[in-house]
Coordinates of C-alpha atoms and ligand atoms in Angstrom, one line a residue:
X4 CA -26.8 -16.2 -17.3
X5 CA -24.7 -16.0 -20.5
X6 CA -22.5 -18.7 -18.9
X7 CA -24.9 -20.6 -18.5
X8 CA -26.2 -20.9 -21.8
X9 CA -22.6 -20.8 -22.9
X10 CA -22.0 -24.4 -20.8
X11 CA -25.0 -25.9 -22.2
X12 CA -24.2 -25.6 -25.8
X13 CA -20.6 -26.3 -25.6
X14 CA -21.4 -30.2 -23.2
X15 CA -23.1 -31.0 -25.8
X16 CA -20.3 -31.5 -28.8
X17 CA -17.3 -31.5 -26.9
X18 CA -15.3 -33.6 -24.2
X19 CA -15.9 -32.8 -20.7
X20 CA -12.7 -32.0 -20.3
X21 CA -13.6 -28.7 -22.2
X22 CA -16.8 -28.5 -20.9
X23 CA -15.2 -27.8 -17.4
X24 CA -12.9 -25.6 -18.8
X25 CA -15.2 -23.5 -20.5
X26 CA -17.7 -23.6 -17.2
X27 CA -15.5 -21.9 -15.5
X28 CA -14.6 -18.9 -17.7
X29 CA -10.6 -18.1 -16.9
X30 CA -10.3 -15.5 -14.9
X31 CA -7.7 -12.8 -15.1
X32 CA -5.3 -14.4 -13.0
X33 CA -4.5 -12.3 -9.4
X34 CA -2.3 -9.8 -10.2
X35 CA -0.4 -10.6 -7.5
X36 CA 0.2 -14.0 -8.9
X37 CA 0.5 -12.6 -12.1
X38 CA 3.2 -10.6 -11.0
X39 CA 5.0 -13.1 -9.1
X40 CA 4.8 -15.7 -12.0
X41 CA 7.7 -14.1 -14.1
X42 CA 8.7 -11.2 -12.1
X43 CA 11.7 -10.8 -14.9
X44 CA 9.1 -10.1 -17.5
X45 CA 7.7 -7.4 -16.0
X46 CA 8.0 -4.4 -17.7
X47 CA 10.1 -1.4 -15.8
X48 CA 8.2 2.1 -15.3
X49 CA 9.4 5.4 -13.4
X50 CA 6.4 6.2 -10.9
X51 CA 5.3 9.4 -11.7
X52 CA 4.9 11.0 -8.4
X53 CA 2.4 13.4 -6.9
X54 CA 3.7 16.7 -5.4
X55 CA 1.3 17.9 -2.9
X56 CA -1.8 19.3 -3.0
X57 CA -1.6 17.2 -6.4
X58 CA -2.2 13.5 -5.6
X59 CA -0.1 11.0 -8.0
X60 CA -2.1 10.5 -11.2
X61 CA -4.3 6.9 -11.4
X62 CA -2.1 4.2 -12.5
X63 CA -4.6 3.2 -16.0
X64 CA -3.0 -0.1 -16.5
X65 CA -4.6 -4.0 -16.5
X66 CA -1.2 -5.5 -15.8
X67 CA 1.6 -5.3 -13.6
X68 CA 4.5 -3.9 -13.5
X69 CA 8.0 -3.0 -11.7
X70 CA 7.7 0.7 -11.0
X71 CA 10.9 2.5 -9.7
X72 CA 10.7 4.9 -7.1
X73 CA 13.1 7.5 -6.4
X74 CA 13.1 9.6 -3.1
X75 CA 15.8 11.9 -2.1
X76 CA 16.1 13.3 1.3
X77 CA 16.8 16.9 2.2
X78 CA 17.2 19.1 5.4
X79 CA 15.6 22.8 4.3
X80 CA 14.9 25.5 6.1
X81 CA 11.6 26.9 5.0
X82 CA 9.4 28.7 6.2
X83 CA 6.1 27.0 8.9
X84 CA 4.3 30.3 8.9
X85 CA 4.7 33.8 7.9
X86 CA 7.9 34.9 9.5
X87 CA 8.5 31.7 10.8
X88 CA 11.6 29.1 9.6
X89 CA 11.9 25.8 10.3
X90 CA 14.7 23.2 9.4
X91 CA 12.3 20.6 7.8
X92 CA 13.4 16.7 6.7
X93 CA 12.3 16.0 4.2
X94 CA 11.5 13.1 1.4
X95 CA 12.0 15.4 -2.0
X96 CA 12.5 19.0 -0.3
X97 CA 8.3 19.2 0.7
X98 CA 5.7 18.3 3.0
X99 CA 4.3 15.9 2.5
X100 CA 7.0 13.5 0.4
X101 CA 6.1 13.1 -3.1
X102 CA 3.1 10.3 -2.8
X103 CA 3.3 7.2 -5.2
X104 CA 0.9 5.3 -6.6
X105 CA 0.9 1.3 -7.9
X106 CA -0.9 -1.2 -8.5
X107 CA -2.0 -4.1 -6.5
X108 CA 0.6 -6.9 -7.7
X109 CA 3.3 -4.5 -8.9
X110 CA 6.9 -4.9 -7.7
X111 CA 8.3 -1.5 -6.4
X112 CA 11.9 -0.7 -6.6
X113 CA 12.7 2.0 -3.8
X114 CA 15.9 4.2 -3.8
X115 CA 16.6 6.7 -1.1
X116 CA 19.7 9.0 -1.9
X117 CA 20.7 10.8 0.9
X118 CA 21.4 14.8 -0.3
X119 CA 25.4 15.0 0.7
X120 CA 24.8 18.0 2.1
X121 CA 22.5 16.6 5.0
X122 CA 23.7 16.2 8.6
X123 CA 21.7 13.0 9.4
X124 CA 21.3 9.6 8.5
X125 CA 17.8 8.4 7.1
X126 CA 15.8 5.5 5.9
X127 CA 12.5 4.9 4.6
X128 CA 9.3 2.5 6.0
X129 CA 6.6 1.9 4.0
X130 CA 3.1 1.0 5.6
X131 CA 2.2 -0.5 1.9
X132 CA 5.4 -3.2 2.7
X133 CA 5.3 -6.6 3.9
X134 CA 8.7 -7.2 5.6
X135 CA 11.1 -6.3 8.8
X136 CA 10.6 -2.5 9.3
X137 CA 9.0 -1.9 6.1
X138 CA 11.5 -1.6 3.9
X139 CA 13.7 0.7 7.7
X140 CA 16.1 -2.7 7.7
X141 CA 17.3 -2.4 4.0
X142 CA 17.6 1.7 3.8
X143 CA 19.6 3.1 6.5
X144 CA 21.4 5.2 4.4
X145 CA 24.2 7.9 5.4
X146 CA 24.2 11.6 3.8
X147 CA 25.8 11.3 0.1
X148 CA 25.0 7.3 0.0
X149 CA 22.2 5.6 -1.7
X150 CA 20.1 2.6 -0.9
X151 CA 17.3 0.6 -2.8
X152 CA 15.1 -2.3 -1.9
X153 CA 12.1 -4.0 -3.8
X154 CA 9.0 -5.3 -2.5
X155 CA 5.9 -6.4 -3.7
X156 CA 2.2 -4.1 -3.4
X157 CA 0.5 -7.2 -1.7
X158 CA -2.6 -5.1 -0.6
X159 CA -4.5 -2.4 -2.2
X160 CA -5.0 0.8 0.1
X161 CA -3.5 3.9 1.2
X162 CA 0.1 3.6 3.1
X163 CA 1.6 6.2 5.0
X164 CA 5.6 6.3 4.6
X165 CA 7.9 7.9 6.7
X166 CA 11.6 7.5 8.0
X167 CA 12.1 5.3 11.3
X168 CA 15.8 6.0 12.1
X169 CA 16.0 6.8 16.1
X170 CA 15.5 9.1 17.5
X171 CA 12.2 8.0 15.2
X172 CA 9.6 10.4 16.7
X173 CA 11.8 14.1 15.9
X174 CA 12.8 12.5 11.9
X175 CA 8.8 12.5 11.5
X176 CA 8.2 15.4 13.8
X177 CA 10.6 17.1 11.2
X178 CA 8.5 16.2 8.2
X179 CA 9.7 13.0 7.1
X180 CA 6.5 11.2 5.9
X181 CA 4.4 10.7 2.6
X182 CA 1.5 8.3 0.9
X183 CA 1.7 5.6 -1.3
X184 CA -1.5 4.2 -2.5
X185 CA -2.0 0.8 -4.1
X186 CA -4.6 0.8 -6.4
X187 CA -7.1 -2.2 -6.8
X188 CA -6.6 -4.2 -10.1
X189 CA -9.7 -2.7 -12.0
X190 CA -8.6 1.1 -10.2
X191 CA -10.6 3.7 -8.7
X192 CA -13.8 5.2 -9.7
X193 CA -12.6 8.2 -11.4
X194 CA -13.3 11.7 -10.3
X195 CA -13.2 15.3 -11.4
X196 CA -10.6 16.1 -9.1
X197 CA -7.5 14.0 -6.7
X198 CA -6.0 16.3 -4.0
X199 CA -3.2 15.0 -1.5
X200 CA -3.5 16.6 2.1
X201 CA -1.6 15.7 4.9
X202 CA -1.7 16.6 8.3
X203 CA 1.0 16.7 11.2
X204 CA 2.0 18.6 13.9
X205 CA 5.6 20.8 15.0
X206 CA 7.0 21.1 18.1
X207 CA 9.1 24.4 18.4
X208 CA 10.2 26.1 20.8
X209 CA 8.6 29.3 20.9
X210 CA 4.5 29.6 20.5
X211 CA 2.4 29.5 17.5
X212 CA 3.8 32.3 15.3
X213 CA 6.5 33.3 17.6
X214 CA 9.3 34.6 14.4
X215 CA 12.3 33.6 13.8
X216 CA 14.2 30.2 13.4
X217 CA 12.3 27.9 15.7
X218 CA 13.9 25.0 17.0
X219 CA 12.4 21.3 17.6
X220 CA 11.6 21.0 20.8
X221 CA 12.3 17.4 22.4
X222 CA 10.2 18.3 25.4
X223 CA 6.9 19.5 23.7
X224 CA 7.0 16.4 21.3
X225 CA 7.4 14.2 24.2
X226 CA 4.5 15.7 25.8
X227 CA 2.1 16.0 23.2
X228 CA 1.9 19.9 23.4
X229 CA 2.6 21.2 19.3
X230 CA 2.7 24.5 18.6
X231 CA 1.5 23.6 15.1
X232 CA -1.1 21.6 13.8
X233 CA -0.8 22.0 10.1
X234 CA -2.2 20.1 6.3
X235 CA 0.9 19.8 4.2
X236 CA 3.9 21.1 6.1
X237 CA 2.9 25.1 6.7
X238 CA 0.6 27.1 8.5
X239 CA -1.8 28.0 5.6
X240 CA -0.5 26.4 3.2
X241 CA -4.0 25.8 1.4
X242 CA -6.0 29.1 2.1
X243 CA -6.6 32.0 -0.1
X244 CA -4.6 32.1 -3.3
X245 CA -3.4 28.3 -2.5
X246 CA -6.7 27.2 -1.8
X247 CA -8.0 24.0 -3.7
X248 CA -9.7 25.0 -6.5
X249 CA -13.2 22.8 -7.9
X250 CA -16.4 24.0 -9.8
X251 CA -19.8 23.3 -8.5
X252 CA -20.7 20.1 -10.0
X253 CA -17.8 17.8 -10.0
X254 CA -16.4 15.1 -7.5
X255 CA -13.1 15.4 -5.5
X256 CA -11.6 12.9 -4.0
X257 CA -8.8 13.5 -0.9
X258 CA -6.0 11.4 -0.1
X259 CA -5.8 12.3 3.3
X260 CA -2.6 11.0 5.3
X261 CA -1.4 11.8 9.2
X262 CA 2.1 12.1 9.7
X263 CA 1.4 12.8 13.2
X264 CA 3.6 12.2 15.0
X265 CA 0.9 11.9 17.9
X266 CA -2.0 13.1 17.1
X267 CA -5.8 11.7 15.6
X268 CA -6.8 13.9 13.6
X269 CA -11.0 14.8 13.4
X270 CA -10.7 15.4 9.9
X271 CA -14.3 17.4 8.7
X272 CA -14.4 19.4 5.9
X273 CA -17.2 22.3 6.9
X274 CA -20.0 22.7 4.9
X275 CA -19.8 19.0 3.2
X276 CA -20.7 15.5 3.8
X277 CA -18.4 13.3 2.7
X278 CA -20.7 10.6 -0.2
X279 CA -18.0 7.8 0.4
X280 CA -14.8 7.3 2.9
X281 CA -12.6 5.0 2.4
X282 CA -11.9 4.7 6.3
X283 CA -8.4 4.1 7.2
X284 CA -7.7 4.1 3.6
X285 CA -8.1 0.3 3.7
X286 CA -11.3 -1.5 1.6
X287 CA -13.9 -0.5 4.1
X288 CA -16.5 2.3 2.4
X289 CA -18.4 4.3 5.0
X290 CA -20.8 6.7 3.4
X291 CA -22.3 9.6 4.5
X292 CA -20.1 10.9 7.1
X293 CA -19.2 14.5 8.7
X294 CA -16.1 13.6 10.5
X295 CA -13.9 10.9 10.2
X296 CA -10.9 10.2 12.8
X297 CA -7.7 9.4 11.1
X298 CA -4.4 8.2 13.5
X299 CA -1.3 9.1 13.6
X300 CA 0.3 7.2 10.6
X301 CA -3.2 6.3 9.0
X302 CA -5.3 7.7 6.3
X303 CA -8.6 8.1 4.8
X304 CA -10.0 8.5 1.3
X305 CA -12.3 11.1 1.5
X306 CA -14.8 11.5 -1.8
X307 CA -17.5 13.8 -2.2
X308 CA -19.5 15.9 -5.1
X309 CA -19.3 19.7 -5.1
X310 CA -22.9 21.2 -5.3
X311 CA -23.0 24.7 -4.3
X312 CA -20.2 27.5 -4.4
X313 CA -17.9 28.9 -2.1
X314 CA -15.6 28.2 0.4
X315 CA -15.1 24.9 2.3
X316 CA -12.6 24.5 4.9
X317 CA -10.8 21.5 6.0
X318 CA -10.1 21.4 9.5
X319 CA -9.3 18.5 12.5
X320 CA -11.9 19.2 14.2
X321 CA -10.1 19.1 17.6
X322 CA -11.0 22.8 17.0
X323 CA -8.4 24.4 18.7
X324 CA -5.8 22.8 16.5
X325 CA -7.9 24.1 13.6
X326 CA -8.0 28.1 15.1
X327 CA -4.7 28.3 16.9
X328 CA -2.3 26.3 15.5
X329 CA -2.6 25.8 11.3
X330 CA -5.0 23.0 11.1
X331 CA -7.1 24.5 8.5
X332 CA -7.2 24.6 4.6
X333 CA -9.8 25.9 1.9
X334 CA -11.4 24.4 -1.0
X335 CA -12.9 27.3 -3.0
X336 CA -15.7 25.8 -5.5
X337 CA -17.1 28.1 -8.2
X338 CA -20.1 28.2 -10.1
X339 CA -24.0 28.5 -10.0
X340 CA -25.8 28.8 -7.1
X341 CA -28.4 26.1 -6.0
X342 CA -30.9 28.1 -4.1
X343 CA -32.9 24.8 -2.8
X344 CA -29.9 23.3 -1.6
X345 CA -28.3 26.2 0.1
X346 CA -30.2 29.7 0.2
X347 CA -27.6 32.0 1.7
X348 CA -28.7 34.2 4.2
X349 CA -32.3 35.2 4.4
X350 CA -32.7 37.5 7.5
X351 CA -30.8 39.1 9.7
X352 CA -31.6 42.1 11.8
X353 CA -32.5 43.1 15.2
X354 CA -33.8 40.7 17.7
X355 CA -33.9 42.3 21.1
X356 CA -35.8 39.6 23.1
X357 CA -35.8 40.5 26.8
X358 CA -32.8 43.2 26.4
X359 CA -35.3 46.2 24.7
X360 CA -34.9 49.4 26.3
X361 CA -38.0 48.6 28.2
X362 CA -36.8 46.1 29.3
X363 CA -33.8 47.8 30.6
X364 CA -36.1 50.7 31.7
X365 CA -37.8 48.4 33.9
X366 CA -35.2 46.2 35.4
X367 CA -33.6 50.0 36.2
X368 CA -37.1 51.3 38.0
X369 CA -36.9 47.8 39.7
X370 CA -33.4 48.5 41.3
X371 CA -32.8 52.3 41.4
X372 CA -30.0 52.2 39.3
X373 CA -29.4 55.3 38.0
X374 CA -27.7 56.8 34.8
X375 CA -24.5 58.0 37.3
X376 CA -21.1 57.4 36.0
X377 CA -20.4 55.2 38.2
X378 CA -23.8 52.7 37.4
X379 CA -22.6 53.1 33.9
X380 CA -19.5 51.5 34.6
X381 CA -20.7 49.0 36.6
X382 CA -23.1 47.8 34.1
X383 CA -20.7 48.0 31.6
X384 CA -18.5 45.5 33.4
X385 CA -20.6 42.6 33.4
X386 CA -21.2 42.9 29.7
X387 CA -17.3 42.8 29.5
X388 CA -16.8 39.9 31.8
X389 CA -19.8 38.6 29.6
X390 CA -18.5 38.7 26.4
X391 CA -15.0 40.8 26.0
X392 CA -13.2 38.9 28.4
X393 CA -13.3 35.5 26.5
X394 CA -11.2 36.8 24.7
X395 CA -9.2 39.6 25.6
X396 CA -9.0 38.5 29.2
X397 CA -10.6 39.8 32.5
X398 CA -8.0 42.3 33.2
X399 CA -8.0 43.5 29.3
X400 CA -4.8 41.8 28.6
X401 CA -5.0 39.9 25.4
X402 CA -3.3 36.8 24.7
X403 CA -0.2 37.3 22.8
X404 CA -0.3 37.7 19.0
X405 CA -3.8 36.1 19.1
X406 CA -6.0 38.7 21.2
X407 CA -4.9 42.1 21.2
X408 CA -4.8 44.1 24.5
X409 CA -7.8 47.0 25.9
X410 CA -5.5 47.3 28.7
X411 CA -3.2 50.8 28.1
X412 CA -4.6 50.0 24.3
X413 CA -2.7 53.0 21.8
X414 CA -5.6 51.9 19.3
X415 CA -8.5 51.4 21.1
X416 CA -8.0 55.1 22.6
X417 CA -7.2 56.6 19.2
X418 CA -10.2 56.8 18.0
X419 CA -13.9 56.7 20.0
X420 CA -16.2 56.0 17.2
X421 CA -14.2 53.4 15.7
X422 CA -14.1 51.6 18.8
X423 CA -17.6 51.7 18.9
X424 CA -17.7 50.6 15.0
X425 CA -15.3 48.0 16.0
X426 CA -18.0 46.6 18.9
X427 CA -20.9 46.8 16.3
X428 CA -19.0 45.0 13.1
X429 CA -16.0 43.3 14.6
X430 CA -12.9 43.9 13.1
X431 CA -10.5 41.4 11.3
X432 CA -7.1 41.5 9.3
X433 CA -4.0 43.1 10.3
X434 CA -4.2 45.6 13.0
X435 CA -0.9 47.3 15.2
X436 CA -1.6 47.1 18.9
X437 CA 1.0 49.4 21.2
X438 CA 3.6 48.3 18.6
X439 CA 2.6 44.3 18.2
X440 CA 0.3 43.3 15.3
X441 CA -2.2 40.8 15.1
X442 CA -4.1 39.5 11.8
X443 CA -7.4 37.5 13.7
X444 CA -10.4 37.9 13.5
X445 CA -13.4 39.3 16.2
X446 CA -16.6 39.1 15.7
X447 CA -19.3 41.9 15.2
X448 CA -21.5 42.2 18.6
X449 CA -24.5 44.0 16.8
X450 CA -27.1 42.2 18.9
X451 CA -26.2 44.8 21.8
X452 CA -28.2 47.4 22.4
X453 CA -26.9 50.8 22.5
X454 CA -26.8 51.8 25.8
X455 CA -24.9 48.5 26.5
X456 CA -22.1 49.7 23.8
X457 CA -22.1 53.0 25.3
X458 CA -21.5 51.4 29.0
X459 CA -19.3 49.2 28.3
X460 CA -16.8 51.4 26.4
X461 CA -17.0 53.7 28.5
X462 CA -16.2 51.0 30.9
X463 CA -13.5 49.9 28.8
X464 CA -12.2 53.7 28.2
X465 CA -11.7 54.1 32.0
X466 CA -10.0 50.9 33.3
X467 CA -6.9 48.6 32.9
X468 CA -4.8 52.0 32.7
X469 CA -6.9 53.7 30.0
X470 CA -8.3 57.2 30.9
X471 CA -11.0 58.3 28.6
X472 CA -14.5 60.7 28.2
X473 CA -17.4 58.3 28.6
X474 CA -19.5 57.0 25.5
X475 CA -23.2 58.0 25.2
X476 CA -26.4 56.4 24.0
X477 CA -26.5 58.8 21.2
X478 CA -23.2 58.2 19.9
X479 CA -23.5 54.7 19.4
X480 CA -26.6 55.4 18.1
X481 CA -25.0 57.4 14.9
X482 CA -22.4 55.1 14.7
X483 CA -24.8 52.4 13.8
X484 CA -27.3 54.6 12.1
X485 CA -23.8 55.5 10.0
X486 CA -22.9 51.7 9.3
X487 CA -26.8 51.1 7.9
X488 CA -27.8 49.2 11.0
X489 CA -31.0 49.6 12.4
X490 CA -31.7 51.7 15.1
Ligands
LIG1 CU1 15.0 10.6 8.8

């Protein structure tokens, strides 16, 4: 409209040469062109680079620039989970690399140094480069050498980087990847809060949180089989006291990269809706979305707005991954709660649906079972292989360091009425089991009735090697009665 009028008044005094230069206004030329034009005037910055879970700050400039990167490599032995080392490659000592952020238009000068005191050689390739391996063919680079390259940030987006030398699949099974994102010209919207998560997986050679020094595992990566799934390089490496921290109110916004090697990730953040994605961290804004799949060397932008407190973990929801190999992190908001959005709990007690005691009474009256040891036992079987088993197996096994064992169990026959507490409330953190510990979680079974508890530890108490008195009604009853419970 303003043009318009603009045009109309100018035709009418001046040439139409100047007339047509004024119609159409001049546009900030592309700032890839802009860039190209005098790439010698450019003015040189150092990227400042983002050190996981801290993404790289925004860029904040209207012009481009030659931005010089520096990544070192190193091979560190840290640890992938409590009690558990692994000899990482790296880009910077972490990971994730360090991620980098330009502009669209902006020339990139890239050095890799090579730490001396590595074993392998490395090079870099950058999703965000146009040219033969993305930038592999100019950096193979030997420990204690240096090589550098520049290229042009032809598209805005969000790269993945990683090192391709062969065998390629172990150097990014080992941790050798990053982001770089290329901002559009006019940036970002801005947010409260930029985080920088990356998933990918380990193949050692023992099992999830076997200790010690864990090997790769050539066999496992070829076959898809991790023992980790982890965000940013370590079994929890975001929960509890590393958690990502927002307040109820504000927007985040996650750069969300898979190193892989092999696997999509689900990524869902439960308990949130993610407003916008940017899906595959290219142009393309999906909104309103619970899960979005990200592939092995791919990424997302994920951006959403806080409203309610508490905790929010970010899982691939491959759920598995998520509960029995790393692939989970926490975002821990704070502040006021919204009762219409989110009331919290608002009932819980006993429902007892077809299982009341009549119930029971009747079904017994039906069959002639009586309260004999033995019919005790049996019924307190099938509510083992109902629900116990799942986990701890049918022969009371366990699963190693994830389920704890019933069978010849030191703790479970310690103690009668915590056993029974343990059936009624669950139990979690760490517990020692016949010299093994475990730090899980089981959940409370409070929806049995008593007489089921009482049958099916005594059940428990008297098979798989355990030798025990049986468990009455009345026991269980205190114990609950004892834990505020209904009766
Ligand atoms: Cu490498």
């Amino acid at each position: 409209m303003r043009g318009a009028l603009r045009v109309s008044a100018v035709v009418s005094c001046v040439s139409l040469l100047a007339a047509a230069a004024v119609a159409a206004p001049k546009a900030k030329p592309d700032a890839v062109a802009e860039a190209a034009a005098h790439p010698e005037r450019l003015p040189v910055l150092e990227a400042q680079l983002g050190i996981a879970p801290q993404a790289a700050p925004p860029v904040r400039r209207n012009h481009p620039a030659k931005v010089v990167v520096k990544l070192e490599v190193k091979e560190v032995t840290a640890e992938l989970a409590d009690l558990v080392q692994y000899t990482f490659w790296t880009f910077g000592g972490s990971v994730p690399g360090p991620m980098i952020r330009v502009r669209r238009g902006d020339l990139v000068e890239l050095h890799l140094m090579n730490d001396p005191n590595n074993a392998m050689p490395h090079n870099i390739d950058l999703h965000a480069v146009t040219g033969p391996g993305g930038g592999a063919a100019s950096t193979f680079t030997a420990p204690g050498h240096q090589t550098q390259f520049t290229f042009q940030a032809l598209h805005e987006g969000v790269y993945v980087y990683h090192c391709a030398v062969a065998p390629v699949g172990m150097h990014i099974a080992n941790g050798m990847y990053g982001l770089i994102a290329v901002e559009p010209e006019s940036g970002w919207p801005a947010v409260d809060r930029e985080y920088y998560v990356m998933q990918g997986e380990f193949y050692t050679r023992g099992d999830f949180h076997e200790p010690g020094l864990q090997p790769f595992d050539m066999r496992r990566a070829i076959h898809e089989d991790p023992a980790y799934v982890v965000f940013n390089g370590r079994d929890g490496a975001l929960v509890g006291d590393r958690a990502l921290p927002a307040k109820v109110g504000e927007t985040v916004r996650l750069f969300f990269g898979n190193g892989g090697p092999n696997l999509v990730s689900s990524f869902h953040v439960i308990g949130e809706i993610f407003d916008v994605v940017r899906v595959e961290g290219g142009r393309t804004e999906n909104r309103d979305v619970q899960t979005t799949a990200v592939p092995a060397g791919g990424s997302a932008v994920l951006e959403f707005r806080v409203e309610v407190p508490g905790t929010f973990v970010l899982v691939d929801h491959s759920i598995f991954r998520a509960f029995n190999k790393g692939a989970l992190a926490m975002l821990k908001v704070e502040g006021p709660a919204d009762k219409t959005i989110y009331s919290g709990q608002e009932v819980n007690e006993v429902y007892l649906g077809e299982k009341s005691e009549a119930a029971v009474k009747a079904v017994e009256a039906a069959t002639g079972t009586t309260d004999t040891l033995q019919g005790r036992v049996d019924r307190g079987k099938a509510v083992f292989q109902g629900i116990c088993s799942t986990c701890h197996q049918l022969e009371g096994q366990g699963l190693a360091s994830v389920f704890p064992p019933l069978a010849r169990s030191d703790f479970l026959m310690a103690d009668k009425e915590r056993s029974i507490g343990i059936v009624l409330q669950g139990l979690h953190g760490p517990v020692t089991v016949n010299g093994q510990s475990y730090n899980n979680v089981m959940p409370p079974f409070a929806n049995l009735s008593d007489r089921e508890v009482a049958d099916l530890l005594t059940f428990v108490r008297n098979s798989f090697g355990n030798r025990g008195e049986p468990v009455d009604v009345g026991e269980v009853a205190r114990v609950r009665a004892s834990l505020g419970g209904k009766p």
